[in-house]
Tab-separated table of C-alpha atoms in Angstrom:
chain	number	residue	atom	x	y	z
D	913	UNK	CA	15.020	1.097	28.015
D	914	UNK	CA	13.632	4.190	28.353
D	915	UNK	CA	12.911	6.524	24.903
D	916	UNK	CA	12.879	9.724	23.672
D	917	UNK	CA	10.733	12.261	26.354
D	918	UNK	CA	10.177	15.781	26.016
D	919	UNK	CA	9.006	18.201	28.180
D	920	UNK	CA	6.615	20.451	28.285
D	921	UNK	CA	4.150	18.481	26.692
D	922	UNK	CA	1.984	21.747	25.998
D	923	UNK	CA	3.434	25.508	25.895
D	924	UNK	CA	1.233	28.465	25.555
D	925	UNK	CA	3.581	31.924	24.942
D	926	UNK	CA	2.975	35.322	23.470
D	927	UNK	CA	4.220	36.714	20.628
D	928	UNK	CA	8.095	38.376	21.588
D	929	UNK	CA	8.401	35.943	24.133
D	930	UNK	CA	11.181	33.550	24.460
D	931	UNK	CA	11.107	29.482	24.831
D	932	UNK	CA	12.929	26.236	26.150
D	933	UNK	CA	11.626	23.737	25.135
D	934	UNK	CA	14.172	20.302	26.638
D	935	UNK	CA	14.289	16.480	25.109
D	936	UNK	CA	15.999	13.311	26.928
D	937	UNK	CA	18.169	11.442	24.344
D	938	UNK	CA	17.174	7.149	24.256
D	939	UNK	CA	19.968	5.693	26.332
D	940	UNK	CA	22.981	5.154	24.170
D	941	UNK	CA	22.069	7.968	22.085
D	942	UNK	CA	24.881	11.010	21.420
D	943	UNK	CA	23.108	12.961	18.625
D	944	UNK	CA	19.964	15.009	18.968
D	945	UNK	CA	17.718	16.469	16.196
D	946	UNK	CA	15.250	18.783	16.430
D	947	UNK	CA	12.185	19.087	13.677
D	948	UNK	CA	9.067	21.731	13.518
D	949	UNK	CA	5.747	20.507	12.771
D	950	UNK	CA	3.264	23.094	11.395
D	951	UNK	CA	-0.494	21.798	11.558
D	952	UNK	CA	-0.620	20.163	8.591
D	953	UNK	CA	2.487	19.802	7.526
D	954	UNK	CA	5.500	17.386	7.755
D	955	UNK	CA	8.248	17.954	10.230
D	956	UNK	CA	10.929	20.510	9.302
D	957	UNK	CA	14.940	20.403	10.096
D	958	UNK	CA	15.937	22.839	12.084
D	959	UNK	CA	19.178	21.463	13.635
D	960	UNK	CA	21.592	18.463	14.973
D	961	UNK	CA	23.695	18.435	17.704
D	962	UNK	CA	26.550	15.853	18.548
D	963	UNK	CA	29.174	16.055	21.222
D	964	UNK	CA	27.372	18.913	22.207
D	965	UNK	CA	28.137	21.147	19.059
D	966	UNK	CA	25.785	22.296	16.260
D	967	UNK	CA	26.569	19.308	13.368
D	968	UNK	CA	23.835	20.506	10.546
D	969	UNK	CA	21.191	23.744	10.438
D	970	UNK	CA	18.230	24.007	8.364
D	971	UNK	CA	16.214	26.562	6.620
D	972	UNK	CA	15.556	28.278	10.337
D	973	UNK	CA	17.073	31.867	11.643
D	974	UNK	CA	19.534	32.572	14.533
D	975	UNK	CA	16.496	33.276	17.146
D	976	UNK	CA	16.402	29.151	16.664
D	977	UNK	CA	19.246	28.317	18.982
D	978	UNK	CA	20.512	24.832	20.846
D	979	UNK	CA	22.696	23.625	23.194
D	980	UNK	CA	23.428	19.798	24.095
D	981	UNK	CA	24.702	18.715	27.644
D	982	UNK	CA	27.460	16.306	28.213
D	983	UNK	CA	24.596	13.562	29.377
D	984	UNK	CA	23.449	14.361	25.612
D	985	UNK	CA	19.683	15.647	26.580
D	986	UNK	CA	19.209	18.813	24.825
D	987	UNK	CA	16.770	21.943	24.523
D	988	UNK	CA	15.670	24.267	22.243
D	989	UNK	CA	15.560	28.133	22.132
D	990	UNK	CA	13.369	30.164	20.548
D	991	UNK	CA	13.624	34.227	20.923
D	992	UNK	CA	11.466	36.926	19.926
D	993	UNK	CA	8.485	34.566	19.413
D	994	UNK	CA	5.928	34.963	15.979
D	995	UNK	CA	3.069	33.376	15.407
D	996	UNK	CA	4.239	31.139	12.898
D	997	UNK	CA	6.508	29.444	15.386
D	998	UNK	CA	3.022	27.711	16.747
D	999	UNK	CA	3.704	23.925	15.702
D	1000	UNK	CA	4.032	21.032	17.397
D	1001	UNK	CA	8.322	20.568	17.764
D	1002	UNK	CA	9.991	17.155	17.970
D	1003	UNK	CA	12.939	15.695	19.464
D	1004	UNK	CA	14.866	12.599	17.988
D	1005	UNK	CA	17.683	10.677	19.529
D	1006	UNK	CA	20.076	8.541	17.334
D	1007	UNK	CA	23.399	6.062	17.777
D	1008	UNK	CA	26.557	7.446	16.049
D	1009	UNK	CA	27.568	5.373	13.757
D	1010	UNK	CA	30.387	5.039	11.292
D	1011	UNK	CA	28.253	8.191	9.100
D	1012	UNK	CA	28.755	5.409	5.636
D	1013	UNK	CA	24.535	5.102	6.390
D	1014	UNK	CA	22.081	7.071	8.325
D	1015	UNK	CA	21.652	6.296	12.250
D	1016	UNK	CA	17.804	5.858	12.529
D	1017	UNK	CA	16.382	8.412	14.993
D	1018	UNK	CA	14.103	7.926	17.324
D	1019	UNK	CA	10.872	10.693	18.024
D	1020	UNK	CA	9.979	11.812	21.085
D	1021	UNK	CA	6.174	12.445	21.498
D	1022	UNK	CA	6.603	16.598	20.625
D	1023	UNK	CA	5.735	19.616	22.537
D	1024	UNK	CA	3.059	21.351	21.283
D	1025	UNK	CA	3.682	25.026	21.768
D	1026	UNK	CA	1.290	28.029	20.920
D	1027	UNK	CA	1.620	32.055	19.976
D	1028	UNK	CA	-0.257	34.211	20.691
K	1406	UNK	CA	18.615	19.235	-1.105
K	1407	UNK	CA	16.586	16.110	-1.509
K	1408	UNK	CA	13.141	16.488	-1.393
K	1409	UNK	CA	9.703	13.954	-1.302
K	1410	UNK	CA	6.839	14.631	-2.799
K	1411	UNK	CA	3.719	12.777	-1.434
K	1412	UNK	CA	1.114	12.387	-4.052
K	1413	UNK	CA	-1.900	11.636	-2.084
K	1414	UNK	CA	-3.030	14.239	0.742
K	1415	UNK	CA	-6.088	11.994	1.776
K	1416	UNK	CA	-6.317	8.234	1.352
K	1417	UNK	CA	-9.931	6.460	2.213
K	1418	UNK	CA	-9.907	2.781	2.544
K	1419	UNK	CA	-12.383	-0.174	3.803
K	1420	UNK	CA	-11.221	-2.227	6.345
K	1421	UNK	CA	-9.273	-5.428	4.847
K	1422	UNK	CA	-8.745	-3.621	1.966
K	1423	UNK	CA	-5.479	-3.450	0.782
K	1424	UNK	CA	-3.752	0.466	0.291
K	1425	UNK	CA	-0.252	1.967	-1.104
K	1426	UNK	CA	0.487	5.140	-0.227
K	1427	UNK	CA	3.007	7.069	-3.113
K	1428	UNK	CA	6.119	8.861	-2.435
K	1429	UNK	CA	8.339	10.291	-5.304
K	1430	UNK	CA	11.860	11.813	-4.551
K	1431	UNK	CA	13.840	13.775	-5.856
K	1432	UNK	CA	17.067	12.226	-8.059
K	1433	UNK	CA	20.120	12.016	-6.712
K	1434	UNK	CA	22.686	9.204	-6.018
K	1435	UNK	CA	22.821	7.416	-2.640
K	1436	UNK	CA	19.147	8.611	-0.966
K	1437	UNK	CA	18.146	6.805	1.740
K	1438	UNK	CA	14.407	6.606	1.910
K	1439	UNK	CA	11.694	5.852	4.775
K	1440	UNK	CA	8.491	5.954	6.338
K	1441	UNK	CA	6.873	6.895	9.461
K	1442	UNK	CA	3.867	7.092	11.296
K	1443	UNK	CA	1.800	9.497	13.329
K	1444	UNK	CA	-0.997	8.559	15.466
K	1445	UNK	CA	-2.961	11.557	16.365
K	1446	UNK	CA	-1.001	13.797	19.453
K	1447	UNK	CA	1.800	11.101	19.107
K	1448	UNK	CA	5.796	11.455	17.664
K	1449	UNK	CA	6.820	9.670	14.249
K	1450	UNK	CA	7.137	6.062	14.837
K	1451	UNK	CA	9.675	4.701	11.959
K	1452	UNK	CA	7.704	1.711	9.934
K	1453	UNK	CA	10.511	1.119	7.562
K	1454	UNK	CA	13.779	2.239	5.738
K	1455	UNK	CA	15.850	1.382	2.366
K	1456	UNK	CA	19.347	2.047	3.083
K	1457	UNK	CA	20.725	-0.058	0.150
K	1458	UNK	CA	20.454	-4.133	-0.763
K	1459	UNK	CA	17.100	-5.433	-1.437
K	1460	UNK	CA	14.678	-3.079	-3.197
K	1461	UNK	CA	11.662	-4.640	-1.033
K	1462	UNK	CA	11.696	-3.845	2.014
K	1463	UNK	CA	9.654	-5.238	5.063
K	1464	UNK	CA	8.296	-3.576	8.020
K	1465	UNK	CA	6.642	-2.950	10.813
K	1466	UNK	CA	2.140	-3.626	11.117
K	1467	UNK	CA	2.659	-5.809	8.250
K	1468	UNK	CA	3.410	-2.519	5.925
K	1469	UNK	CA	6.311	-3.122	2.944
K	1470	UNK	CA	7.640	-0.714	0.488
K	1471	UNK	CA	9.630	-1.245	-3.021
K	1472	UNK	CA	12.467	1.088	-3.633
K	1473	UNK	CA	11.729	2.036	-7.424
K	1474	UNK	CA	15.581	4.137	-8.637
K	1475	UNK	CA	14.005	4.458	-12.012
K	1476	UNK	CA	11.113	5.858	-11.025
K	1477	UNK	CA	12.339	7.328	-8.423
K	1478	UNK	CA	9.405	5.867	-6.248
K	1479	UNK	CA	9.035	4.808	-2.723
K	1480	UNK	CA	5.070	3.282	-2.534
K	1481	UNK	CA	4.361	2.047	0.727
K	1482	UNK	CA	1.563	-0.742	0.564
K	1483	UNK	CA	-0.434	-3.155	2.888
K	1484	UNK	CA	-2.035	-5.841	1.616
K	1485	UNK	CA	-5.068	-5.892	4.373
K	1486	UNK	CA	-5.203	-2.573	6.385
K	1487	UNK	CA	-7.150	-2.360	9.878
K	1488	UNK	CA	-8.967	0.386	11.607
K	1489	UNK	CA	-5.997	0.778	13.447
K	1490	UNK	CA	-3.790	1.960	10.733
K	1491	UNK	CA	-6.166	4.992	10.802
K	1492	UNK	CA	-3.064	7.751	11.133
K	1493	UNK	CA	-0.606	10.457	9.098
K	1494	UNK	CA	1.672	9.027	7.027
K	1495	UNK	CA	5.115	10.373	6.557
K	1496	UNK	CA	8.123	9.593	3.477
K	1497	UNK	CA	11.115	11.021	4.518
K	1498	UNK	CA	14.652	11.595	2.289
K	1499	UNK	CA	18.232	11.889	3.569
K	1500	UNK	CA	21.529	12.121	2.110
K	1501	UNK	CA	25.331	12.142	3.155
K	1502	UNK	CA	25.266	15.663	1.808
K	1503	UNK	CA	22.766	16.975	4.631
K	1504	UNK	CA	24.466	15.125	7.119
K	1505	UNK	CA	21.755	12.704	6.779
K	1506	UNK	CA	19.232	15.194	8.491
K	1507	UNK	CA	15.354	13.800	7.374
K	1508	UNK	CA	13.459	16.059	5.285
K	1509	UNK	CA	9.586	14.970	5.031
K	1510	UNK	CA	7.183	15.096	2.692
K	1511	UNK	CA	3.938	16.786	3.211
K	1512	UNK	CA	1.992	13.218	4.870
K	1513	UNK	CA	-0.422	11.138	3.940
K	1514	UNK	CA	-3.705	10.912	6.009
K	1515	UNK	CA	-4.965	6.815	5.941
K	1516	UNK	CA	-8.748	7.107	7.088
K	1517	UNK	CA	-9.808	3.485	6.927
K	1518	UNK	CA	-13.541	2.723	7.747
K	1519	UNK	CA	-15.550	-0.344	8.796
């Protein structure tokens, strides 16, 4: 059974640049989440997709855009790049369940992207 | 929003020594609690989860943790840790609310030494 891949592994952009960054959902796996890691810090929501629609946003602004395919891999958009979007950004996969408890999701191994 | 707060930044520890790492949330009915790990340039691995049932819970590289609701505590522990467990540790809080999206604490760093 294959897991959770991203891809790039390492990104190096300037700032006002724009980004994909793409993640392979574990087989059997409908819903992808997407988290930024600042050095340092823990991993930040930034959004969910299921069925290929936007299911939950965090704290992040509309230059943080998704899209999920119907074979549910995923990417990640980022326009107008800052600085502060240098972090390391994960992908997790996770079963749909029922939604009475959490689904527990699955990290891919991050890309790590730089501004500069 | 739930929230974690991760009392330790920095954790030293001898080899065979036993550890607990502490994790405090914030209160709320039905949080669902857990705890990764991050070996250095690696994703979060999950080591465990309370969803609901026992308060102990068992997991992964020998590492438990005790769900504590009125102390709102989640202290992971290991009775005997190993040079391997050298890594960033991570509690994590989710609720039906935020569509049971994970939000971290800050981590834990576990340096253990010969």
């Amino acid at each position: 059974e294959t897991g959770v891949t991203q891809s790039p592994t390492h990104l190096i952009k300037t700032r006002g640049q724009q980004v994909t960054l793409r993640c392979s959902s574990q087989s059997g796996h409908n819903t992808v989440s997407w988290y930024q890691q600042a050095l340092g810090q823990g991993p930040q929501f930034i959004f969910q997709y299921y069925r290929e629609e936007e299911n939950g946003r965090g704290n992040f602004p509309p230059r943080f855009s998704g899209l999920q395919f119907p074979n549910y891999s995923s990417e990640l958009n980022v326009n107008a790049l800052e600085l502060d979007d240098s972090a390391l950004y994960l992908c997790a996969s996770s079963p749909r369940g029922d939604r009475a408890l959490p689904d527990t999701q699955y990290f891919g191994p991050g890309t790590r992207l730089t501004v500069l | 929003a739930q929230s974690v707060t991760q009392l330790d930044s920095q954790v030293p520890v001898f080899e065979e020594a036993p550890v607990e790492l502490r994790c405090n949330y914030s209160s709320s009915v039905s949080v669902y609690l857990f705890w990764y790990v991050q070996y250095p340039n690696q994703g979060l691995q999950l080591l465990l989860k309370y969803l609901s049932g026992s308060t102990l819970v068992k997991g992964i590289n020998g590492f438990e943790a005790e769900f504590n609701k009125s102390q709102t505590s989640f202290h992971l522990r290991k009775p005997s840790v190993h040079i391997s467990d050298t890594a960033e540790y991570f509690c994590a809080v989710s609720d039906r609310g935020s569509g049971y999206a994970l939000n971290f604490g800050k981590g834990t760093s576990l340096l253990v030494t010969p």
